[in-house]
Short mmCIF file of C-alpha atoms in Angstrom, two decimals:
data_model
loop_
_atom_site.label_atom_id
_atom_site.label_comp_id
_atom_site.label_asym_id
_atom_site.label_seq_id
_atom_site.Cartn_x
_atom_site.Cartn_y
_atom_site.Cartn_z
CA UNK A 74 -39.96 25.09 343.52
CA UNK A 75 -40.53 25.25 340.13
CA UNK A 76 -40.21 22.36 337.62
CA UNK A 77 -39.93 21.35 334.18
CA UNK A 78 -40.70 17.73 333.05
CA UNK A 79 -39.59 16.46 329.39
CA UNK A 80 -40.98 12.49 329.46
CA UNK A 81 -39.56 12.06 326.02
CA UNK A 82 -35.66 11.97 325.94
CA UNK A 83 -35.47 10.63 322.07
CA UNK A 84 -38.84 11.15 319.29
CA UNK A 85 -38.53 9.89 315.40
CA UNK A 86 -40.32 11.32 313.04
CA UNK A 87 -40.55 10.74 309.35
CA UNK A 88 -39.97 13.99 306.80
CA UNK A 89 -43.38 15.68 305.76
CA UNK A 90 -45.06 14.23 308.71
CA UNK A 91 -46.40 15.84 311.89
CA UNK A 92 -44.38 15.39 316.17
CA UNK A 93 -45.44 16.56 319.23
CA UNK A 94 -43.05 16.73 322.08
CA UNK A 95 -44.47 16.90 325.28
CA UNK A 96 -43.70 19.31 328.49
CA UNK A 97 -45.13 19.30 331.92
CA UNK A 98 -44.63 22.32 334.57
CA UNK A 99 -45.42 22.96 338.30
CA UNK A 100 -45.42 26.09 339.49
CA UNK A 101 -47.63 28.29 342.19
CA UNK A 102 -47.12 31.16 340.14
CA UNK A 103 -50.18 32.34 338.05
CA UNK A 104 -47.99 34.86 335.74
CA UNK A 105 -45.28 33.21 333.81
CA UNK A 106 -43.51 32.19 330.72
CA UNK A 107 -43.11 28.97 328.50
CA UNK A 108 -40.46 28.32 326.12
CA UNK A 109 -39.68 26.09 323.70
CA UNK A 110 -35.79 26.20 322.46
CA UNK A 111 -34.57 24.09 319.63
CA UNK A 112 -30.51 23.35 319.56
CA UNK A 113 -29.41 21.91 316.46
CA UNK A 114 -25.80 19.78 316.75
CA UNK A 115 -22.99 22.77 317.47
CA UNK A 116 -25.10 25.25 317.28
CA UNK A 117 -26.34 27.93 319.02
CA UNK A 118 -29.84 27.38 320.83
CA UNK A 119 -32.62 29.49 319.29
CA UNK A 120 -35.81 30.49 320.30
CA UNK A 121 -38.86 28.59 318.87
CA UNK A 122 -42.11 29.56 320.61
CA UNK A 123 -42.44 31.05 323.60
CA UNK A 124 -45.90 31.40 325.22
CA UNK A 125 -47.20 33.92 328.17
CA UNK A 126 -49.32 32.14 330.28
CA UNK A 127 -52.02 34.67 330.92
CA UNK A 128 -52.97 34.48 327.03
CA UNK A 129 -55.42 31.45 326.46
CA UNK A 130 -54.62 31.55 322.90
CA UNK A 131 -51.95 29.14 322.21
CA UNK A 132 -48.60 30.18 320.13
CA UNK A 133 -47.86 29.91 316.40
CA UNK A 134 -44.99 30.26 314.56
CA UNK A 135 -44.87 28.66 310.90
CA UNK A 136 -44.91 24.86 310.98
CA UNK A 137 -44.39 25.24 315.01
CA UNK A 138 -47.50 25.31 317.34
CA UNK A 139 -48.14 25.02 321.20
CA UNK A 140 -50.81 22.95 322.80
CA UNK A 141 -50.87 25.27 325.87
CA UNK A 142 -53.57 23.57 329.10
CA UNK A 143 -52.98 25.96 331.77
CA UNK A 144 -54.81 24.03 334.23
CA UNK A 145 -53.13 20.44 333.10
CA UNK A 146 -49.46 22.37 333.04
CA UNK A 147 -48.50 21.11 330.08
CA UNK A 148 -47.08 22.89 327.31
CA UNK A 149 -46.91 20.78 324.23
CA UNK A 150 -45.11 21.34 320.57
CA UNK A 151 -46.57 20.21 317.67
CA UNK A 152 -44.16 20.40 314.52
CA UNK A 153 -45.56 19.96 311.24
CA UNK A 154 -44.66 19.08 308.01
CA UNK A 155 -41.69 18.32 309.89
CA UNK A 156 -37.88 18.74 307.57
CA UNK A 157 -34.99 17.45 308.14
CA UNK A 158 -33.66 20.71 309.44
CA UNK A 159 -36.17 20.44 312.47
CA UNK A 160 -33.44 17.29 313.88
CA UNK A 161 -31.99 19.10 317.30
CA UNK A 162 -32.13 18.79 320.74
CA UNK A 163 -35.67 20.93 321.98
CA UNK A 164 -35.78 22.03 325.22
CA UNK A 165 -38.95 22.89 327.08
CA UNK A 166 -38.23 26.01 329.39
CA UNK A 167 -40.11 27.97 332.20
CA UNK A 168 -39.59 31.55 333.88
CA UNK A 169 -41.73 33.48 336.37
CA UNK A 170 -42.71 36.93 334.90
CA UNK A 171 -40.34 39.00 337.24
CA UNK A 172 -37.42 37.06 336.87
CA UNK A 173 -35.17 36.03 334.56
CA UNK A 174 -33.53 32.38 335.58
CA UNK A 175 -34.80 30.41 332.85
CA UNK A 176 -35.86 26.76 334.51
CA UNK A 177 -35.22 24.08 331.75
CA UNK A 178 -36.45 20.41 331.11
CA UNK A 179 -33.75 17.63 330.15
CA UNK A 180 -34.59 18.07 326.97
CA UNK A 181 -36.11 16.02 323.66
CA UNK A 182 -34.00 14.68 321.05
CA UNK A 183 -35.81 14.54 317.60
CA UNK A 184 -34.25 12.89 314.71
CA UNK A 185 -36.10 13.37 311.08
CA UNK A 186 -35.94 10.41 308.66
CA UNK A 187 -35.62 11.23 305.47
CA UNK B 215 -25.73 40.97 313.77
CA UNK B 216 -23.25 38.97 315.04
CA UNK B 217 -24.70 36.04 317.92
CA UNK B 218 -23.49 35.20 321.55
CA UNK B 219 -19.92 33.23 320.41
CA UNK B 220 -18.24 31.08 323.20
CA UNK B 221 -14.93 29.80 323.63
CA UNK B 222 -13.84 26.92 323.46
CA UNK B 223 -15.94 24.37 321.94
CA UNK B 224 -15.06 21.67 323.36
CA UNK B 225 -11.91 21.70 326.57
CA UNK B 226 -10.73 18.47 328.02
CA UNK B 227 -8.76 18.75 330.92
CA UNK B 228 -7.47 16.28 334.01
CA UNK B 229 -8.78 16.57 337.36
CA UNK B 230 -7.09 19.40 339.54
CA UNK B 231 -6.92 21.70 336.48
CA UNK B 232 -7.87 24.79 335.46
CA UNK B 233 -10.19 25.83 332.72
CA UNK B 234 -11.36 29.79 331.34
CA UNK B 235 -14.42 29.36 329.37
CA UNK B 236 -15.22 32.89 327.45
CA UNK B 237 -18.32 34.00 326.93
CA UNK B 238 -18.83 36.74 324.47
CA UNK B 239 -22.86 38.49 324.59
CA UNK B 240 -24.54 40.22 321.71
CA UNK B 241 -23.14 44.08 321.74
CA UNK B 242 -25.25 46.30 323.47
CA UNK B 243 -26.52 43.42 325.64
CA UNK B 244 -26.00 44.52 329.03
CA UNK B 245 -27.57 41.30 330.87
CA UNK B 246 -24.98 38.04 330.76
CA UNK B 247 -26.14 34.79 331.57
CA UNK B 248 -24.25 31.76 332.33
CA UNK B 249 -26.24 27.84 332.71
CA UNK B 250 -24.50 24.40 332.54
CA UNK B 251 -25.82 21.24 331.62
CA UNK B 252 -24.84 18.15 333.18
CA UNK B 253 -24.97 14.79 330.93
CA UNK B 254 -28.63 13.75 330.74
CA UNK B 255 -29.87 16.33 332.82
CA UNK B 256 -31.73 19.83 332.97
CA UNK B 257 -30.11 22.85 332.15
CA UNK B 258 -29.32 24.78 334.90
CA UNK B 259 -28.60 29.02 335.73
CA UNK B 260 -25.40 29.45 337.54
CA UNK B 261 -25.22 33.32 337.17
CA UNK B 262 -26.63 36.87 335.88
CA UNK B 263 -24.43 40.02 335.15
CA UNK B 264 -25.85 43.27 334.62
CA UNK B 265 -23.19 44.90 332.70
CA UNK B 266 -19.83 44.07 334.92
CA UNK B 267 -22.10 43.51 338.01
CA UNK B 268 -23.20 40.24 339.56
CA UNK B 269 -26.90 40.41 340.22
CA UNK B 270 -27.50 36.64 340.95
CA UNK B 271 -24.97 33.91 341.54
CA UNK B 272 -27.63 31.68 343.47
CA UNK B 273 -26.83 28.97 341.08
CA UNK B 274 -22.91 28.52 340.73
CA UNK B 275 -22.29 25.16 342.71
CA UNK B 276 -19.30 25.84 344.66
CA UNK B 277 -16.31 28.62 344.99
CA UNK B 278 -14.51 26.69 342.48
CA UNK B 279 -16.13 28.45 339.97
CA UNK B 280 -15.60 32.12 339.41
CA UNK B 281 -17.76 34.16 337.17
CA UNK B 282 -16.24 37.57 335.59
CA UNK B 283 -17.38 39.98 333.20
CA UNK B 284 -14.57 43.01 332.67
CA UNK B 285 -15.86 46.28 331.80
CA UNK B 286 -19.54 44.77 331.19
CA UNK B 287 -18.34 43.25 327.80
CA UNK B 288 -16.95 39.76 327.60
CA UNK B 289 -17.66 37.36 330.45
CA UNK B 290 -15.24 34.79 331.69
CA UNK B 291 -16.09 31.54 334.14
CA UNK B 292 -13.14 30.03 335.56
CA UNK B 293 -12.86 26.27 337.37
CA UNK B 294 -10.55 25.86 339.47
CA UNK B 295 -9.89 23.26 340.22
CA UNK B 296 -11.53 20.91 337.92
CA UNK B 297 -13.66 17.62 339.45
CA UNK B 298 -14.92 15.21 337.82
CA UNK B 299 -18.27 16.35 338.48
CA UNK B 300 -17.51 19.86 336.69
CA UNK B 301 -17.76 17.58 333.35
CA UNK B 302 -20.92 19.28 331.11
CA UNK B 303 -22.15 21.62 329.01
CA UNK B 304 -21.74 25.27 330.01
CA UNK B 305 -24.24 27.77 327.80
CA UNK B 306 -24.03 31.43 328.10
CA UNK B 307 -26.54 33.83 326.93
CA UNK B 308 -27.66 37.14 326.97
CA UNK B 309 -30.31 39.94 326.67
CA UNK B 310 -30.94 43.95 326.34
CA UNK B 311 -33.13 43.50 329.11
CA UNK B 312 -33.66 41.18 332.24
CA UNK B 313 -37.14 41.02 332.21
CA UNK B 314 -38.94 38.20 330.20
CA UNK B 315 -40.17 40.72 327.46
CA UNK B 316 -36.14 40.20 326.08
CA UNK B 317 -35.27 36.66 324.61
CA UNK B 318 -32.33 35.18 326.13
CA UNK B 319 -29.84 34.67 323.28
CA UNK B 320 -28.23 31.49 323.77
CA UNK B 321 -24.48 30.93 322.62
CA UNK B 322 -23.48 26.74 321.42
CA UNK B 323 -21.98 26.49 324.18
CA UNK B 324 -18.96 25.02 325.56
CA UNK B 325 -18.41 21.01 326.24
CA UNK B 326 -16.05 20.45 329.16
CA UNK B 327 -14.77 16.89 329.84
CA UNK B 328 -12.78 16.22 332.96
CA UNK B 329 -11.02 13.12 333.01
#
């Protein structure tokens, strides 16, 4: 069975400066998905990166990067120049390409420090 | 565009009761998702709808719970009744399509407390 493995359950960071959260996976499967979803307090969970794992070239979006080792399973987010905006509960997520039950880690809570 | 709203917020209830949590998707988006998240621990799927029809409900713990979704709009999970246990997080989400291409849009979910 698939798993998702979030090490970290609380990270500080201080505003301007740059996090990574960490994710580990284990899976069988060779064709999959990674996803990293941030959930600010009350609000609704959004997509941050998501990653496909059959592209070696790892996910940007703005300030929000991926280190992505396939053969190491883990799936990493880097946040830079983090803001205080970024503070939220991120979960690391997993889903074999074929299905659609999304397979979640227990998630990271980042505060920012102003 | 409005995003996947759910109601209530937050529903405290006593042991033996029973709670409607309302899940309402993204319009157009046929696929309905419903996860929970226990205090401290992984989020987990209970349950897929396509439209008004259950494709999946490998994941909803017991027949206490019962999953709806009327005419492939709204969905509705009932408990019933409530344990302890129940006590958690429940998310619902959706997407125009089931297959991984489509983002699951998450809703804030809704905080149940069973005392």
């Amino acid at each position: 069975a698939q798993t998702v493995t979030q090490s970290q359950p609380e990270m500080s960071v201080q505003e301007a400066e740059t996090v990574t959260l960490s994710c580990t996976y284990d899976t069988s499967e060779s064709d999959y998905y990674l996803f990293w979803y941030k959930q600010p307090p009350s609000r609704q969970m959004i997509l941050v990166i998501r990653q496909e794992a059959y592209k070696q070239q790892n996910a940007t979006e703005n300030r929000f990067s991926v280190n992505f080792q396939k053969a190491a399973k883990s799936f990493s987010l880097k946040i830079s120049d983090s803001q205080l905006g970024d503070a939220a509960m991120y979960f690391c997520a997993y889903a074999t390409s074929g299905t659609y039950k999304y397979i979640f880690g227990t998630g990271t809570r980042l505060k920012v420090l102003a | 565009e409005a995003g996947v709203t759910q109601f209530p917020s937050h529903s405290v209830i006593e042991k033996g009761q029973t709670v409607t949590l309302r899940c309402d998707p993204i319009s157009g988006h046929d696929n309905l998702y419903w996860y929970r998240r226990v205090m401290g621990k992984e989020i987990k799927f209970l349950l897929h709808f396509v439209k008004e029809s259950k494709q999946d409900e490998s994941g909803m713990p017991n027949n206490r719970f019962l999953a709806e979704r009327t005419g492939g709009t709204y969905s509705t999970l009932k408990v019933q009744p409530a344990e302890l246990e129940d006590s958690g997080v429940y998310f619902c989400a959706s997407s125009l399509d089931r297959t991984l291409s489509y983002e699951q849009y998450f809703g804030p979910g809704t905080r149940l407390t069973v005392t």
